[in-house]
Every structure is written in C-alpha cells, then in structure tokens.
CSV table of C-alpha atoms in Angstrom, one decimal:
chain,number,residue,atom,x,y,z
A,160,UNK,CA,-76.4,1.9,33.4
A,161,UNK,CA,-73.3,4.0,33.8
A,162,UNK,CA,-73.8,6.7,36.4
A,163,UNK,CA,-72.5,8.9,39.2
A,164,UNK,CA,-73.9,8.1,42.6
A,165,UNK,CA,-74.0,10.3,45.6
A,166,UNK,CA,-75.0,8.4,48.7
A,167,UNK,CA,-76.3,11.2,50.9
A,168,UNK,CA,-79.2,13.3,49.8
A,169,UNK,CA,-79.2,15.7,52.8
A,170,UNK,CA,-76.6,16.0,55.5
A,171,UNK,CA,-77.1,18.1,58.6
A,172,UNK,CA,-74.1,19.0,60.8
A,173,UNK,CA,-73.2,21.3,63.5
A,174,UNK,CA,-70.3,23.8,63.1
A,175,UNK,CA,-66.9,22.2,63.6
A,176,UNK,CA,-68.2,18.7,62.8
A,177,UNK,CA,-66.3,16.7,60.2
A,178,UNK,CA,-67.7,16.1,56.8
A,179,UNK,CA,-67.5,13.2,54.3
A,180,UNK,CA,-69.7,13.0,51.3
A,181,UNK,CA,-69.6,9.9,49.2
A,182,UNK,CA,-69.3,9.7,45.4
A,183,UNK,CA,-69.1,6.6,43.3
A,184,UNK,CA,-69.1,6.2,39.5
A,185,UNK,CA,-69.4,3.3,37.2
A,186,UNK,CA,-67.6,4.4,34.1
A,187,UNK,CA,-64.6,2.4,32.8
A,188,UNK,CA,-61.5,4.0,31.4
A,189,UNK,CA,-59.7,7.2,32.2
A,190,UNK,CA,-61.8,9.8,34.0
A,191,UNK,CA,-61.4,13.2,35.4
A,192,UNK,CA,-63.2,13.8,38.7
A,193,UNK,CA,-64.7,17.0,40.1
A,194,UNK,CA,-66.6,18.3,43.0
A,195,UNK,CA,-68.8,21.4,42.4
A,196,UNK,CA,-70.6,23.5,44.9
A,197,UNK,CA,-73.7,25.5,44.5
A,198,UNK,CA,-74.4,28.1,47.1
A,199,UNK,CA,-78.0,29.4,47.4
A,200,UNK,CA,-78.9,31.5,44.5
A,201,UNK,CA,-75.5,31.1,42.8
A,202,UNK,CA,-74.2,29.2,39.9
A,203,UNK,CA,-72.1,26.0,40.1
A,204,UNK,CA,-68.5,26.6,41.1
A,205,UNK,CA,-65.6,24.3,41.1
A,206,UNK,CA,-64.5,23.1,44.5
A,207,UNK,CA,-61.7,20.7,43.5
A,208,UNK,CA,-60.6,18.4,40.7
A,209,UNK,CA,-58.6,15.3,40.1
A,210,UNK,CA,-56.8,14.7,36.8
A,211,UNK,CA,-53.8,12.5,37.6
A,212,UNK,CA,-51.0,12.0,40.1
A,213,UNK,CA,-51.6,12.2,43.9
A,214,UNK,CA,-55.0,10.8,44.5
A,215,UNK,CA,-55.5,13.1,47.5
A,216,UNK,CA,-56.4,16.5,46.1
A,217,UNK,CA,-57.0,19.7,48.0
A,218,UNK,CA,-59.4,22.4,47.0
A,219,UNK,CA,-60.7,25.7,48.1
A,220,UNK,CA,-62.0,26.5,51.6
A,221,UNK,CA,-60.3,23.5,53.3
A,222,UNK,CA,-62.0,20.8,51.3
A,223,UNK,CA,-60.2,17.8,50.0
A,224,UNK,CA,-61.1,14.6,48.2
A,225,UNK,CA,-59.5,11.2,47.7
A,226,UNK,CA,-59.7,9.2,44.5
A,227,UNK,CA,-59.7,5.5,45.1
A,228,UNK,CA,-59.5,3.9,41.7
A,229,UNK,CA,-60.2,0.3,42.9
A,230,UNK,CA,-63.4,1.5,44.5
A,231,UNK,CA,-64.4,3.9,41.7
A,232,UNK,CA,-64.9,6.5,44.5
A,233,UNK,CA,-64.1,10.2,45.0
A,234,UNK,CA,-65.2,11.2,48.4
A,235,UNK,CA,-65.2,14.7,49.6
A,236,UNK,CA,-64.0,15.6,53.1
A,237,UNK,CA,-63.6,18.6,55.4
A,238,UNK,CA,-62.3,18.3,58.9
A,239,UNK,CA,-64.3,21.1,60.4
A,240,UNK,CA,-67.3,22.6,58.6
A,241,UNK,CA,-68.6,26.2,58.9
A,242,UNK,CA,-72.0,27.6,58.7
A,243,UNK,CA,-70.9,29.2,55.4
A,244,UNK,CA,-70.5,25.7,53.9
A,245,UNK,CA,-74.2,25.3,53.7
A,246,UNK,CA,-74.8,24.5,50.0
A,247,UNK,CA,-75.5,21.8,47.5
A,248,UNK,CA,-72.5,19.7,46.5
A,249,UNK,CA,-72.3,17.8,43.2
A,250,UNK,CA,-69.8,15.2,42.1
A,251,UNK,CA,-69.0,15.0,38.4
A,252,UNK,CA,-67.1,12.6,36.2
A,253,UNK,CA,-65.7,13.4,32.8
A,254,UNK,CA,-64.8,10.5,30.6
A,255,UNK,CA,-61.6,11.3,28.6
A,256,UNK,CA,-62.6,9.0,25.7
A,257,UNK,CA,-65.6,11.1,24.7
A,258,UNK,CA,-65.1,14.2,26.8
A,259,UNK,CA,-68.6,14.2,28.2
A,260,UNK,CA,-69.4,15.0,31.8
A,261,UNK,CA,-72.1,13.6,34.0
A,262,UNK,CA,-73.2,14.7,37.5
A,263,UNK,CA,-74.5,13.0,40.6
A,264,UNK,CA,-77.9,14.0,42.1
A,265,UNK,CA,-76.2,16.2,44.6
A,266,UNK,CA,-76.0,16.3,48.4
A,267,UNK,CA,-77.5,19.2,50.3
A,268,UNK,CA,-75.4,20.2,53.3
A,269,UNK,CA,-76.9,22.2,56.1
A,270,UNK,CA,-74.6,23.4,58.8
A,271,UNK,CA,-76.2,24.6,62.0
A,272,UNK,CA,-74.5,27.5,63.7
B,507,UNK,CA,-66.5,37.6,28.0
B,508,UNK,CA,-65.2,36.8,31.4
B,509,UNK,CA,-67.6,34.0,32.1
B,510,UNK,CA,-70.3,31.9,30.6
B,511,UNK,CA,-73.4,34.0,29.9
B,512,UNK,CA,-76.9,32.7,29.6
B,513,UNK,CA,-80.0,34.6,28.6
B,514,UNK,CA,-82.7,35.1,29.5
B,515,UNK,CA,-82.2,34.5,33.2
B,516,UNK,CA,-85.9,33.7,33.6
B,517,UNK,CA,-88.5,32.7,31.1
B,518,UNK,CA,-92.2,32.0,31.7
B,519,UNK,CA,-93.8,30.2,28.8
B,520,UNK,CA,-97.4,29.2,28.2
B,521,UNK,CA,-97.8,25.5,27.5
B,522,UNK,CA,-97.4,24.8,23.8
B,523,UNK,CA,-95.2,27.9,23.3
B,524,UNK,CA,-91.7,27.5,21.7
B,525,UNK,CA,-88.7,28.9,23.6
B,526,UNK,CA,-85.1,29.6,22.7
B,527,UNK,CA,-82.4,29.7,25.4
B,528,UNK,CA,-79.0,31.3,24.6
B,529,UNK,CA,-75.5,30.5,25.9
B,530,UNK,CA,-72.4,32.5,25.3
B,531,UNK,CA,-69.4,30.4,26.3
B,532,UNK,CA,-66.0,31.6,27.4
B,533,UNK,CA,-64.1,32.8,24.4
B,534,UNK,CA,-61.9,30.0,23.0
B,535,UNK,CA,-63.7,27.2,24.8
B,536,UNK,CA,-64.2,24.3,22.3
B,537,UNK,CA,-66.5,22.2,24.4
B,538,UNK,CA,-70.0,23.3,25.3
B,539,UNK,CA,-72.5,21.4,27.4
B,540,UNK,CA,-76.2,21.8,28.1
B,541,UNK,CA,-77.8,20.4,31.3
B,542,UNK,CA,-81.3,20.4,32.7
B,543,UNK,CA,-81.6,20.8,36.5
B,544,UNK,CA,-84.9,20.1,38.1
B,545,UNK,CA,-85.6,21.4,41.6
B,546,UNK,CA,-83.6,19.4,44.2
B,547,UNK,CA,-81.8,17.4,41.5
B,548,UNK,CA,-78.4,17.3,40.0
B,549,UNK,CA,-77.7,18.6,36.5
B,550,UNK,CA,-78.9,16.1,33.9
B,551,UNK,CA,-76.9,15.9,30.7
B,552,UNK,CA,-78.7,17.0,27.6
B,553,UNK,CA,-76.1,17.5,24.9
B,554,UNK,CA,-72.5,18.2,24.1
B,555,UNK,CA,-70.8,20.2,21.4
B,556,UNK,CA,-67.2,20.3,20.3
B,557,UNK,CA,-66.9,23.4,18.2
B,558,UNK,CA,-69.9,23.3,15.9
B,559,UNK,CA,-70.3,19.5,16.0
B,560,UNK,CA,-72.9,18.1,18.2
B,561,UNK,CA,-71.1,15.0,19.4
B,562,UNK,CA,-73.6,13.7,21.9
B,563,UNK,CA,-77.3,14.4,22.1
B,564,UNK,CA,-78.4,11.3,23.9
B,565,UNK,CA,-79.7,13.3,26.9
B,566,UNK,CA,-82.3,15.3,25.0
B,567,UNK,CA,-85.6,14.1,26.4
B,568,UNK,CA,-87.7,14.3,23.3
B,569,UNK,CA,-87.7,15.5,19.7
B,570,UNK,CA,-89.1,18.7,21.0
B,571,UNK,CA,-85.6,19.6,22.2
B,572,UNK,CA,-83.1,20.9,19.7
B,573,UNK,CA,-79.7,22.5,20.2
B,574,UNK,CA,-77.3,24.1,17.8
B,575,UNK,CA,-74.0,25.9,17.7
B,576,UNK,CA,-73.6,26.9,14.1
B,577,UNK,CA,-70.3,28.8,14.3
B,578,UNK,CA,-68.7,27.0,17.2
B,579,UNK,CA,-69.3,29.7,19.7
B,580,UNK,CA,-72.8,30.8,20.8
B,581,UNK,CA,-75.3,28.0,21.3
B,582,UNK,CA,-79.1,27.9,21.4
B,583,UNK,CA,-81.3,25.4,23.1
B,584,UNK,CA,-84.7,25.3,21.6
B,585,UNK,CA,-87.8,23.7,23.1
B,586,UNK,CA,-90.8,23.3,20.9
B,587,UNK,CA,-94.4,23.0,22.2
B,588,UNK,CA,-93.3,23.4,25.8
B,589,UNK,CA,-94.9,21.1,28.5
B,590,UNK,CA,-95.1,21.6,32.2
B,591,UNK,CA,-92.5,18.9,32.8
B,592,UNK,CA,-90.0,21.1,30.9
B,593,UNK,CA,-90.0,23.5,33.8
B,594,UNK,CA,-86.4,23.5,35.2
B,595,UNK,CA,-83.2,25.4,35.2
B,596,UNK,CA,-81.2,25.0,32.0
B,597,UNK,CA,-77.5,25.2,32.6
B,598,UNK,CA,-74.8,25.8,30.0
B,599,UNK,CA,-71.1,25.0,30.6
B,600,UNK,CA,-68.0,25.5,28.5
B,601,UNK,CA,-64.4,24.2,28.7
B,602,UNK,CA,-61.3,23.7,26.8
B,603,UNK,CA,-61.1,20.2,25.3
B,604,UNK,CA,-59.2,17.3,26.6
B,605,UNK,CA,-58.2,15.8,29.9
B,606,UNK,CA,-57.2,18.1,32.7
B,607,UNK,CA,-59.8,20.8,31.9
B,608,UNK,CA,-62.7,21.9,34.0
B,609,UNK,CA,-66.1,23.2,32.9
B,610,UNK,CA,-67.3,26.6,33.8
B,611,UNK,CA,-71.0,27.2,34.3
B,612,UNK,CA,-73.3,30.0,33.6
B,613,UNK,CA,-76.0,31.2,35.9
B,614,UNK,CA,-78.7,29.2,34.1
B,615,UNK,CA,-82.1,30.0,32.6
B,616,UNK,CA,-85.0,29.2,34.8
B,617,UNK,CA,-87.9,28.1,32.6
B,618,UNK,CA,-91.4,27.9,34.0
B,619,UNK,CA,-94.1,26.5,31.8
B,620,UNK,CA,-97.6,27.5,32.9
C-alpha cells in the first residue's frame, strides 16, 4: 500500500546533540513534501516544505531537510537541538496528481536539558 | 478569518449519539481536508474537498461518517451512532489548490465517546 513511513517512534536526545529523523514515502509521480511540528497542546505547524528546485530546504528554528528522489526520502535534520524542540514531528506527502496529503505516524522527540 | 477554526474544541458524546464537527477554513482556500488523530498516532486521512466537491472519501472508516461542504467554504463532519473507537482528535486543514501550497491546520476537536 502507498504510505508515508517514519522510522523512529520516539527519539530522546540531550541538548546540543544532532538530530536526524527519517521519512520515506512510496508514492509515484510528482509530490510536495512537508515536515510539520506539533508542540504539546498546540496545533500542527509547518516546519519546512519542498516543492521543487534545491533538494536541501531550510525551515524555521534551524531545521533543514533533504529530498533524495532516488530513495523516496525526505529526512529532517538539525545540527544542535534545544530543549524547546521537544515536540511531535510529522512528515507529510502531497501528491500533485490528486492533491491529497497523507501523513506519517510521527516521531516524538524529547530533548533533555 | 485569520486561521482555520474548528468547533467545538471538545465534545463528549454518549455511545450511540450523533455528533457534528464544524470547520471554518481560511477564506479563499479551495482545498479542505479532514483527518482523524488517535492518541500517539499521526493524522489519518478521512476525506478531501475541492470547493464543494468531495473528491476523495476513501479514508472514512465506516458509513457512520459523513462529511459535507455545501457552499465550498464551511465543512461539517458528522458521525452517526458514535462508538468508543471514534474517540480521537479530528483535524481540519485548508489550502490553496495546486502544487507549491501548504495546508494550514485548525486546533482540532477532541471527541470522547463514553
């Protein structure tokens, strides 16, 4: 079945550690790719997005992601996490052909101070 | 409005009761999505509208779930004869149509079926 896969369910890091969260999708065709973040008690907010062009995209709060088309991947990275990055992170894929958008199961990030 | 607005924020329903959840999208947004988010899970796609047309309802879990957007703006998700497994947060998102557009989410409606 076509899907969006996030490899890590829960990641625990200490402050200043580097972060990489994996995301793979199985849809063919042209897609837009997103990472959303959900802080405790808040709604989903866009972290960054890829539409076209440079496969390395930069988002808010020092996050970046790299689209590797051959691997159907869109991994999220941050060189040095902060306690305030504690949140749930969701990868999403939007298929251009029918405009629908599907999400991965999410990765819970806990950053220890 | 400035953002996507959902109401009510919280709803407690007795098993077997019908509920209606409302979504006010951002003005001018053609696309509207409904998702169901269970505790500790990602948003699961329910249905998608483009204007008033429901283009995809493949994610609706049963015929007890029904969504409409009659005038291409406000949308209502209705759940008939609620069951305990319907307890979840129901998220609405809206966007402009086409590639290069992002979806904006509301705060969600937390439904608890007792």
